[in-house]
Tab-separated table of C-alpha atoms in Angstrom:
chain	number	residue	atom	x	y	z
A	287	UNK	CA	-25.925	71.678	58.840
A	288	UNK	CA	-25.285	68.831	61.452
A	289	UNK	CA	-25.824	65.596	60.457
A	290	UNK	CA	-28.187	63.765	62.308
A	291	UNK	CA	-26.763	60.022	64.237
A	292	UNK	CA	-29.100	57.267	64.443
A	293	UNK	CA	-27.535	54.197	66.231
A	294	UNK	CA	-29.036	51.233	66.266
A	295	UNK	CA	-28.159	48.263	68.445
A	296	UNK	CA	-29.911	45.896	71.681
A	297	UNK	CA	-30.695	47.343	75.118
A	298	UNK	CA	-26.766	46.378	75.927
A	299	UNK	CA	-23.514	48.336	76.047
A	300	UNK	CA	-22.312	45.641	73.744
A	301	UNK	CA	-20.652	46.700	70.681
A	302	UNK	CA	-22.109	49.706	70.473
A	303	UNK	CA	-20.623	51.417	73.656
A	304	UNK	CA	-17.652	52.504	72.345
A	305	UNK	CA	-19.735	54.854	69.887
A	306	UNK	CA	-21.874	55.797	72.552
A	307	UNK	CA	-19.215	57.059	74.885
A	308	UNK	CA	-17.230	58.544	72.239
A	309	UNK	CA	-20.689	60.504	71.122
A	310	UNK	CA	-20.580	61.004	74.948
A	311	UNK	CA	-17.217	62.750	75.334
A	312	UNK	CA	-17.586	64.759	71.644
A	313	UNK	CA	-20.673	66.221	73.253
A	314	UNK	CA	-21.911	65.202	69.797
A	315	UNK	CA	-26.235	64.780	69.827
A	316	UNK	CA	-27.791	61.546	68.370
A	317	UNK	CA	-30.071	59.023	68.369
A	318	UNK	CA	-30.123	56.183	70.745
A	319	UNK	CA	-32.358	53.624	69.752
A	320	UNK	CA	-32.659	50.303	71.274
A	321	UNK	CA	-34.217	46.662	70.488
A	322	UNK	CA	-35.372	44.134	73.054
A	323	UNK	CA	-33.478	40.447	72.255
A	324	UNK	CA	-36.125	38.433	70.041
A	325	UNK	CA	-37.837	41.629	69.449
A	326	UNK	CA	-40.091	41.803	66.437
A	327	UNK	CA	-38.221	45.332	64.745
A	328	UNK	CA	-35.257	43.535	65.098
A	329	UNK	CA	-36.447	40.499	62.757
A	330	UNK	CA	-38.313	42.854	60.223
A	331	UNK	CA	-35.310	45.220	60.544
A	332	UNK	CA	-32.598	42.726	59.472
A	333	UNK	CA	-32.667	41.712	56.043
A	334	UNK	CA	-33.128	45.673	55.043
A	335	UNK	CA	-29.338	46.074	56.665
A	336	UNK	CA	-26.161	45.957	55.144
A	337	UNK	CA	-25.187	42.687	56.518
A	338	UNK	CA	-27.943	41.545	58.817
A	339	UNK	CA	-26.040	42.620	61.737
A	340	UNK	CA	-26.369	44.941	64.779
A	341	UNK	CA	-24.867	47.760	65.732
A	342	UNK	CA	-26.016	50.415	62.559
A	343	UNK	CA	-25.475	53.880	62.542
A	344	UNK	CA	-27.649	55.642	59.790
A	345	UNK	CA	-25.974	59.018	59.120
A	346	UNK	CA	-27.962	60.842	56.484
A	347	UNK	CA	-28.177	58.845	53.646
A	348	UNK	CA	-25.477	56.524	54.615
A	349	UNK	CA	-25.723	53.586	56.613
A	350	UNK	CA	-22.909	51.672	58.584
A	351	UNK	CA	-22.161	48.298	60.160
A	352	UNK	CA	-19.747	46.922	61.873
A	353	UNK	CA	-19.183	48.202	65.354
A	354	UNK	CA	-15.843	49.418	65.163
A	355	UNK	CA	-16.223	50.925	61.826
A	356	UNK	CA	-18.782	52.740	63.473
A	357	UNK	CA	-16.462	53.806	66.099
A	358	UNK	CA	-14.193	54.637	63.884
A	359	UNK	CA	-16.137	57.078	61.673
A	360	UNK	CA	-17.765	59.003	64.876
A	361	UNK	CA	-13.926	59.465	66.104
A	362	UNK	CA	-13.185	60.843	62.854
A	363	UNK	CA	-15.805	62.662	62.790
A	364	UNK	CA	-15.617	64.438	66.373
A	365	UNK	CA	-11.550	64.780	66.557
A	366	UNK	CA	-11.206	61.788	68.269
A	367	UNK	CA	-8.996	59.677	65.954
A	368	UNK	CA	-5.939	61.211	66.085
A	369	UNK	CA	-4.164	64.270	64.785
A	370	UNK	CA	-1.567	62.465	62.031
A	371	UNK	CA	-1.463	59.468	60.069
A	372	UNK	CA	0.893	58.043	61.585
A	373	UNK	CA	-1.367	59.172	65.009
A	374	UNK	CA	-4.460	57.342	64.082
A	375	UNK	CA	-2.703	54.029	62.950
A	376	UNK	CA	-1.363	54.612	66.424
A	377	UNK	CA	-5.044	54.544	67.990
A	378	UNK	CA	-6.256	51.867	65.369
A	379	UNK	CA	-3.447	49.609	66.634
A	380	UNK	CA	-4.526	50.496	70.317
A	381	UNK	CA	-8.353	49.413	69.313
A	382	UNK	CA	-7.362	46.279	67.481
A	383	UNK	CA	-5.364	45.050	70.279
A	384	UNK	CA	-8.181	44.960	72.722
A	385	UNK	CA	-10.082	43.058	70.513
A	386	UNK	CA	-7.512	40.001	71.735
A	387	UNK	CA	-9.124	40.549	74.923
A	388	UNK	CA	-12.527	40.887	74.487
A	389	UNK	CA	-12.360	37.623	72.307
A	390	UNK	CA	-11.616	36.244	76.183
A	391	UNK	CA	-14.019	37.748	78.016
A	392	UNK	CA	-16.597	36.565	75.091
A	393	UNK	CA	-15.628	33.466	75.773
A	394	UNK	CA	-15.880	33.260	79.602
A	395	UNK	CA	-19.623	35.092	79.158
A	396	UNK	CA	-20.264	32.234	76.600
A	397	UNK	CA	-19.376	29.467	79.024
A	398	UNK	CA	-22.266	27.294	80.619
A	399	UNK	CA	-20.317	25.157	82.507
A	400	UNK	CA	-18.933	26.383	85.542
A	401	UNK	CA	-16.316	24.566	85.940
A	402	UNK	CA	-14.781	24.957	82.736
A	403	UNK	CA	-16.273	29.177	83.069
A	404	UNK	CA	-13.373	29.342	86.390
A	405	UNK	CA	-10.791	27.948	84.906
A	406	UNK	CA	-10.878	30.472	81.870
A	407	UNK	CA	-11.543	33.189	84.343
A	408	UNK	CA	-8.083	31.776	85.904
A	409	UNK	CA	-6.502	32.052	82.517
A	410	UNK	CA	-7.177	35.310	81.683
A	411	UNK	CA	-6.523	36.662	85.731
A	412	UNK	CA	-3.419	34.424	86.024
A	413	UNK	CA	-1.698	34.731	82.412
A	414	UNK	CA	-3.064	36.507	79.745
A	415	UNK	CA	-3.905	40.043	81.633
A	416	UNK	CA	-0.765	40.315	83.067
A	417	UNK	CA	1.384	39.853	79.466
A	418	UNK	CA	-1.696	42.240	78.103
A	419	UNK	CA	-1.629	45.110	80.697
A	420	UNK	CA	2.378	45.194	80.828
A	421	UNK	CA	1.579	45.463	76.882
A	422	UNK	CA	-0.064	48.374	77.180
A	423	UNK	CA	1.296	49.861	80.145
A	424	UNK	CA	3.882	50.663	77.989
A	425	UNK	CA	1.776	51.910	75.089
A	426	UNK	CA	0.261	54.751	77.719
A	427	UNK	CA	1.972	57.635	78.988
A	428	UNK	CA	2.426	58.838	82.425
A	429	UNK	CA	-0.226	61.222	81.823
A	430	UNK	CA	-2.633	58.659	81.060
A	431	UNK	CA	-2.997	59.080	77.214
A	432	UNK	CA	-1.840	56.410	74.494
A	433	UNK	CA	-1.361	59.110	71.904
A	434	UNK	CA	-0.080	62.484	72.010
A	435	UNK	CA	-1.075	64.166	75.365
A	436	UNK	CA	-4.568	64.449	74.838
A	437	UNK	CA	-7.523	61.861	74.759
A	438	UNK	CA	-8.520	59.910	71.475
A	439	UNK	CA	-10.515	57.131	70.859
A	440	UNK	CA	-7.858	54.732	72.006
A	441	UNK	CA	-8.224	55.646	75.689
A	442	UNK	CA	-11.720	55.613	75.225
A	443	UNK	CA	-11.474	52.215	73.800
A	444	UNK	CA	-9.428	50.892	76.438
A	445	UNK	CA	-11.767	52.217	79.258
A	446	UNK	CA	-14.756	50.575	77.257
A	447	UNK	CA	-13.364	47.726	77.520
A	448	UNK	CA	-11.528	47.405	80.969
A	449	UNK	CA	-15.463	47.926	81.855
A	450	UNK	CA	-15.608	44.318	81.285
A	451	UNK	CA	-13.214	43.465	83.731
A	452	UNK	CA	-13.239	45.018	86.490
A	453	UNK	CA	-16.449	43.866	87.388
A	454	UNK	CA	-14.616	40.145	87.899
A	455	UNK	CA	-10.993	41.418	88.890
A	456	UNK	CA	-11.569	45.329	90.426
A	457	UNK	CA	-7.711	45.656	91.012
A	458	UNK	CA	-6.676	44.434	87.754
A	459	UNK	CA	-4.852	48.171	87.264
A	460	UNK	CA	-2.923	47.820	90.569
A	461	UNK	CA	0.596	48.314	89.400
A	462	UNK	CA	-0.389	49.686	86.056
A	463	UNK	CA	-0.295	53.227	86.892
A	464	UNK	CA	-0.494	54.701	83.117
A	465	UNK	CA	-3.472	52.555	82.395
A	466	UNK	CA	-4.913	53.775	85.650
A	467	UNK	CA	-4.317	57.170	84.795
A	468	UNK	CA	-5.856	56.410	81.450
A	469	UNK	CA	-9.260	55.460	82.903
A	470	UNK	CA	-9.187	58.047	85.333
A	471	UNK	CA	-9.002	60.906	82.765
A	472	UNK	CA	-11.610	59.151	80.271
A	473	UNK	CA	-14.197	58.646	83.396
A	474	UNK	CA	-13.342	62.267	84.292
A	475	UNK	CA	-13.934	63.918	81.340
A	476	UNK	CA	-17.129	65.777	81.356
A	477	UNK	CA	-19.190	64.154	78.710
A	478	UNK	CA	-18.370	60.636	79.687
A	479	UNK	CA	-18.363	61.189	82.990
A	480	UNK	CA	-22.173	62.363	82.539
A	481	UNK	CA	-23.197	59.428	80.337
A	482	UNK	CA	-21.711	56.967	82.924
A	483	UNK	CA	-24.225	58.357	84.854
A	484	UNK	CA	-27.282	58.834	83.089
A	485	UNK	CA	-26.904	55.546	80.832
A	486	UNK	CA	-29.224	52.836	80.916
A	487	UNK	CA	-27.600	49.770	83.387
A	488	UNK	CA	-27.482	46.513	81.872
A	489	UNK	CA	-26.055	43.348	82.062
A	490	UNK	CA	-23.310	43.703	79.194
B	269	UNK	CA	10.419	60.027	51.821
B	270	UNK	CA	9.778	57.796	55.459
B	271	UNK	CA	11.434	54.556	55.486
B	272	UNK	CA	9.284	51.471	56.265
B	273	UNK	CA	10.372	48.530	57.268
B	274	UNK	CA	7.574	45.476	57.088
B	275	UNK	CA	8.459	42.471	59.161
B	276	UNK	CA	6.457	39.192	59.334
B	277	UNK	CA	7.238	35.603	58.603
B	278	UNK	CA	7.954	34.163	55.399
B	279	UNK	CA	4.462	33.789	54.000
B	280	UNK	CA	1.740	35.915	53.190
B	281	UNK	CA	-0.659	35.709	55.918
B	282	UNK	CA	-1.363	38.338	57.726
B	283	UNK	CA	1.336	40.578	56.369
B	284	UNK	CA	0.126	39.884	52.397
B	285	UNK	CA	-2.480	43.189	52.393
B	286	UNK	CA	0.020	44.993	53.845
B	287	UNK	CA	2.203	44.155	50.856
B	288	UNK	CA	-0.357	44.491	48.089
B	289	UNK	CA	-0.783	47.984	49.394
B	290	UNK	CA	2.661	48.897	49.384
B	291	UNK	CA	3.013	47.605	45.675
B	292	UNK	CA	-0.398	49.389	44.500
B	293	UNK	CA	1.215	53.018	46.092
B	294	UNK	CA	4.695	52.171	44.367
B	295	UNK	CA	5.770	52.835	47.812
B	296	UNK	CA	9.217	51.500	48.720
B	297	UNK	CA	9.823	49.275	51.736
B	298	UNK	CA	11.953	46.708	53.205
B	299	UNK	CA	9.827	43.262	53.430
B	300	UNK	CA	11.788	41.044	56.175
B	301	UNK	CA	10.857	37.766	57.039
B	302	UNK	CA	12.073	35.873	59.733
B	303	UNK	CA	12.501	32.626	60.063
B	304	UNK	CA	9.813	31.054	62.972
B	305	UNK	CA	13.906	30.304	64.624
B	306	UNK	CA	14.507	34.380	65.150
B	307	UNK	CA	10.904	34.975	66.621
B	308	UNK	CA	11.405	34.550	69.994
B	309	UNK	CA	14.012	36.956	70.430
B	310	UNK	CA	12.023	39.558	68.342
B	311	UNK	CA	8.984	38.789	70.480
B	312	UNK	CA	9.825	41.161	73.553
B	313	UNK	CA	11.018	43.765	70.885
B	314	UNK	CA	7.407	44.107	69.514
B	315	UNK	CA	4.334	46.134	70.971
B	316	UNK	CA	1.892	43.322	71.514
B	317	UNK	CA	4.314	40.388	71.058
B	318	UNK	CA	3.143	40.248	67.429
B	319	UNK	CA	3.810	40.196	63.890
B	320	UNK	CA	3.571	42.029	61.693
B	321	UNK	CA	4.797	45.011	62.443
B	322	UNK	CA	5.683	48.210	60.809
B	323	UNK	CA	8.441	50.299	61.453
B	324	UNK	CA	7.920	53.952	60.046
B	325	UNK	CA	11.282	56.095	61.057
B	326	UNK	CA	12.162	53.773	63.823
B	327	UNK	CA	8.423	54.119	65.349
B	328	UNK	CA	7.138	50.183	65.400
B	329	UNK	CA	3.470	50.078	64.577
B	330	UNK	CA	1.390	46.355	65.151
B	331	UNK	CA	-1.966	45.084	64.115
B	332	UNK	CA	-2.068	44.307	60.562
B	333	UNK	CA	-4.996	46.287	59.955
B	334	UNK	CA	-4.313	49.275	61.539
B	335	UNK	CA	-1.003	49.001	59.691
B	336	UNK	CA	-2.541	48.188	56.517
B	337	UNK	CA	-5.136	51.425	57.108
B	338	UNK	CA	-2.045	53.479	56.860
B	339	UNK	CA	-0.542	52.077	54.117
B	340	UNK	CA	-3.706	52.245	52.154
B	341	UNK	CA	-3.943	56.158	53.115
B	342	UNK	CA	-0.265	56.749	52.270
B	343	UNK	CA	-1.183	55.096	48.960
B	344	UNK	CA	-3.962	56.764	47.890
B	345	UNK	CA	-6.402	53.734	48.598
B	346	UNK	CA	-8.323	54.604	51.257
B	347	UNK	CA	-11.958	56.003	50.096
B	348	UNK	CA	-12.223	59.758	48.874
B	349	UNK	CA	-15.083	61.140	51.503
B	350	UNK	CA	-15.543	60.133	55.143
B	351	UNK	CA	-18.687	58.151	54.355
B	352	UNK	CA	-16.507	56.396	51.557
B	353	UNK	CA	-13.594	55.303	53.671
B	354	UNK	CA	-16.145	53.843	56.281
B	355	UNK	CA	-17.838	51.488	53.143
B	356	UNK	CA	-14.806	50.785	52.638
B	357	UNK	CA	-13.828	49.643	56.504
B	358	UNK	CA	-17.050	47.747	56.961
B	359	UNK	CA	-16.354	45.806	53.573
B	360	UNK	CA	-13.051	44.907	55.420
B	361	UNK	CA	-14.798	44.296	58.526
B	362	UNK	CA	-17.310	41.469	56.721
B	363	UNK	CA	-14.495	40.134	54.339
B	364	UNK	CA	-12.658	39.456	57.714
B	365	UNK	CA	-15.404	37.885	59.688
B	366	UNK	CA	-15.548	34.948	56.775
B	367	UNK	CA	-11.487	34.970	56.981
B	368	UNK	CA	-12.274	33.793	60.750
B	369	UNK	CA	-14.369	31.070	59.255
B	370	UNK	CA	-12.399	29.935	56.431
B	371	UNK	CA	-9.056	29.783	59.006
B	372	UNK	CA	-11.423	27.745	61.356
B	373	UNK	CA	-12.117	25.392	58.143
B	374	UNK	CA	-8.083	25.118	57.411
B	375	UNK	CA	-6.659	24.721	60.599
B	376	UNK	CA	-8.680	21.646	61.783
B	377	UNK	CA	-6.256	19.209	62.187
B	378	UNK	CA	-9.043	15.879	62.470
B	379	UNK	CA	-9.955	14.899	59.333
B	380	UNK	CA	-13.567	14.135	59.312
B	381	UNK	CA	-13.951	17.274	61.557
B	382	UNK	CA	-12.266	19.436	58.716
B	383	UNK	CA	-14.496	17.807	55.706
B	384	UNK	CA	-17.492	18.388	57.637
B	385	UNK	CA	-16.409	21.843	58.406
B	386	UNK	CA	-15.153	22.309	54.794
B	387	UNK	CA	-18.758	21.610	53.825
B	388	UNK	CA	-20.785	23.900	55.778
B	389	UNK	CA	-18.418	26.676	55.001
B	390	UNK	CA	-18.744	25.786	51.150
B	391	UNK	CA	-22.702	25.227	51.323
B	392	UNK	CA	-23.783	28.290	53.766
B	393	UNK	CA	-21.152	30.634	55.085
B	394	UNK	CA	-19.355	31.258	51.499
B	395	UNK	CA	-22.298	31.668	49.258
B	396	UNK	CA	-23.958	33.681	51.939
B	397	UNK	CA	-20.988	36.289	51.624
B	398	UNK	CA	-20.555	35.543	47.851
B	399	UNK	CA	-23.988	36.795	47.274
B	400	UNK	CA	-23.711	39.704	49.726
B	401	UNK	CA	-20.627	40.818	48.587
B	402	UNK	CA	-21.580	40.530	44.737
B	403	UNK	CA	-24.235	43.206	45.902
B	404	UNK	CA	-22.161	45.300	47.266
B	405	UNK	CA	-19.957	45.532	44.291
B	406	UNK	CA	-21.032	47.883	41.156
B	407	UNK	CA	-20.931	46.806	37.576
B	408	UNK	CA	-17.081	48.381	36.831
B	409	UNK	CA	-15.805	45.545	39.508
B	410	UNK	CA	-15.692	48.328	42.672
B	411	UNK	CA	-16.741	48.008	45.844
B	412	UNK	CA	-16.359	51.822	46.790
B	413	UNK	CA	-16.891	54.415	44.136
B	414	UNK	CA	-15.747	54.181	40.494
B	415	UNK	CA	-11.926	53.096	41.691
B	416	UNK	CA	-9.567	51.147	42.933
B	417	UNK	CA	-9.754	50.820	47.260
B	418	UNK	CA	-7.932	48.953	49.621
B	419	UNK	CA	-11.309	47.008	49.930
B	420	UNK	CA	-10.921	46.128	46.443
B	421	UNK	CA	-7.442	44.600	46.709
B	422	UNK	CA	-8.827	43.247	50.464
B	423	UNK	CA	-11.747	41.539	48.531
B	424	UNK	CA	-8.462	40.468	46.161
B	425	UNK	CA	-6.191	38.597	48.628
B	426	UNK	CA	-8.420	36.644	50.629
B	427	UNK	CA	-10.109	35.224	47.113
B	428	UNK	CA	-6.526	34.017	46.860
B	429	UNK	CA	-6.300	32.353	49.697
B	430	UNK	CA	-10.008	31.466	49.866
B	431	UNK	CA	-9.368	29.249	46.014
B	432	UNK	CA	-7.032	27.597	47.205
B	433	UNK	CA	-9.353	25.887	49.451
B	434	UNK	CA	-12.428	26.885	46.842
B	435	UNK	CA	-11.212	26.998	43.199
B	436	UNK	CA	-14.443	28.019	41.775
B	437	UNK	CA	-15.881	30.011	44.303
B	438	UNK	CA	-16.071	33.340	41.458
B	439	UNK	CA	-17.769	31.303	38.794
B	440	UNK	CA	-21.129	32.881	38.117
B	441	UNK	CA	-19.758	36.037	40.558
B	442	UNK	CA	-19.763	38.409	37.314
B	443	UNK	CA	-19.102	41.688	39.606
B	444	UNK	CA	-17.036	40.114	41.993
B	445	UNK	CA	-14.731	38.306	39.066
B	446	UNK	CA	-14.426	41.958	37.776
B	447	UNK	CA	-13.126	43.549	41.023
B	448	UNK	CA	-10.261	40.775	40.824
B	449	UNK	CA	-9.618	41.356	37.441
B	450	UNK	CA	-9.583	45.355	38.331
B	451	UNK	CA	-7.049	44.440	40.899
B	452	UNK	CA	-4.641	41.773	38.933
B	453	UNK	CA	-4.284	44.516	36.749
B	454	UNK	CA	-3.524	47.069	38.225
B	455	UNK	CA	0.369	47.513	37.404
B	456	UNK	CA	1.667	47.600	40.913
B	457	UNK	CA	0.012	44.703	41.681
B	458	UNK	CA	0.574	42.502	38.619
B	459	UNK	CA	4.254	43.061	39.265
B	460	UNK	CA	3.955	42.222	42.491
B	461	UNK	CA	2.082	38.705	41.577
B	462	UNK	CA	5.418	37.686	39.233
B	463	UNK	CA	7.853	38.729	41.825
B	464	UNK	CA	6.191	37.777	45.097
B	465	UNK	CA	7.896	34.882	47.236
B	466	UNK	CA	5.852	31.822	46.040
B	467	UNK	CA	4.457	30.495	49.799
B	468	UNK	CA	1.874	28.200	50.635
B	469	UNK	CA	0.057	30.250	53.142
């Protein structure tokens, strides 16, 4: 029998879009269930969790923190992690990378002062994306796909969290014609491209 | 048999679990360091501009987790069912989180800044994880299961660099204490602990 998903997370992409969209592309049904900020399910919620954290994903009898051990247990369990061993260290190292970036773009969200907000902003535009992109560039193939020639987690990933960027910088793939191709065949494919439709729009 | 090659700096860092691993499997491998002088020119060589990296067959693999993950399958030490391994990634996942804190604590260079920081990691953040972690550990000193996992030995090497700061951090931990003592001795491991570079990091 199927098991039945139950995520658990804010009214935000977050850190639980990556599980969404790779539920998304898997086709795979679930649960999508969603707490205002300072909500009062949140606060009587939290102590009965694993670590008093947000995203959860309750799986049968099991339940999971940690958003990107969360990811990482969906895209084993829909296919999406990688054919080999030596495959899904391939996509893990993929994942982990970004995480390099989105500890920037935390940081710029994070920032009061405007001032200060810009010149991070100029940071990441001027040096850091640059080094990261040609990074990765190189990690993708021509066909848009960092492992293999078909989609896994990893270009999922990587789409997730471009997501973030483009919004500030919408060229930031000019030049970068794997990556490109990358987010082109993750926003193509049928499942995402449906949730990126039908998904609630919020702020982050 | 693959041949891996494992190169990092010459301490244990970020490159140590990677190690442990390796020694718990019996798994042969070539441990480079480099000295901080040869990093630059390696820099360019490497995926992300990192270290450490893992070459399997000439294939050069980055991120110490993901490369960790791997070793920890090849060895055996992953988690036996799919729901097991992911207890065992989101005990990583935590254990890491306080890592983040503890490096915060270690790597403040002002003084007064460092003491205060010391103390609010040894008065809320630690004994906040102690507690939760102790929980999450069962009375034969496991985190996942009735054996040894990579979150085991995990839980293992960042005690050791965790009392160096914290000496007694364990005492009055009865379950955790036992998951270290599972892990010293394990043979692999125990080896590895009389042989290992002696570093201070």
């Amino acid at each position: 029998m199927a098991p039945k998903y139950r995520l658990v997370y804010f009214n935000v992409r977050g850190r639980a879009e990556l599980t969404r969209l790779l539920f998304a592309a898997a086709g795979v049904e679930y649960q999508d269930e969603r707490f205002e900020f300072g909500s009062e399910q949140w606060k009587e919620l939290k102590p009965k969790t694993p670590m008093g954290q947000m995203p959860l994903l309750y799986v049968d009898d099991v339940t999971l923190c940690q958003s990107l051990t969360i990811a990482r247990y969906v895209a084993r369990a829909t296919g999406l992690a990688g054919r080999s061993p030596l495959d899904e260290a391939r996509a893990d190292m993929i994942v982990d990378g970004l995480a390099d970036l989105e500890k920037k773009l935390l940081a710029i969200f994070n920032e009061k002062d405007e001032e200060k907000k810009g010149e991070l902003q100029k940071d990441l535009a001027g040096s850091f994306l640059p080094q990261f992109l040609g990074n990765y560039e190189k990690l993708a193939s021509a066909e848009g796909f960092f492992i293999g020639d078909s989609m896994t987690w990893a270009d999922i990933a990587f789409f997730n969290t471009l997501g973030w960027v483009t919004p500030m910088d919408p060229a930031v793939l000019d030049g970068f014609n794997n990556l490109a191709k990358v987010v082109d065949n993750v926003q193509s494919q049928p499942g995402v491209a449906r949730w990126l439709k039908e998904r609630p729009l919020t702020k982050m | 048999m693959p041949s891996y090659k494992l190169t990092y700096f010459n301490v244990r860092g970020r490159a140590e679990l990677i190690r442990l691993l390796f020694a718990t499997g019996g798994i042969p491998y070539e441990d480079v360091r480099i000295g901080r002088d040869k990093w630059p020119e390696l820099k360019p060589k490497t995926p992300m501009g990192q270290i450490p990296i893992l070459e399997v067959d000439g294939q050069v693999y980055c991120q110490s987790m993901a490369i960790a993950r791997f070793v920890a399958r090849e060895a055996g030490l992953l988690g036996e069912s799919s729901s097991d391994q992911a207890r065992a990634d989101m005990l990583l996942d935590g254990g890491a989180e306080v890592g983040e804190l503890l490096k915060e604590v270690v790597l403040e260079k002002d003084a007064s800044k460092r003491a205060e920081k010391k103390k609010e990691f040894s008065e809320k953040s630690l004994p906040h994880f102690l507690t939760l972690y102790e929980g999450f550990a069962n009375d034969s000193g496991h985190f996942v299961g009735e054996s040894l996992t990579w979150a085991d030995i995990s839980f293992f090497n960042m005690m050791d660099f965790l009392t160096a700061e914290f000496p007694s951090a364990l005492d009055g931990y009865d379950k955790l204490s036992k998951v270290i003592e599972n892990v010293k001795s394990n043979p692999g491991i125990a080896k590895w602990l009389k042989e290992r570079p002696v570093t201070d990091h």
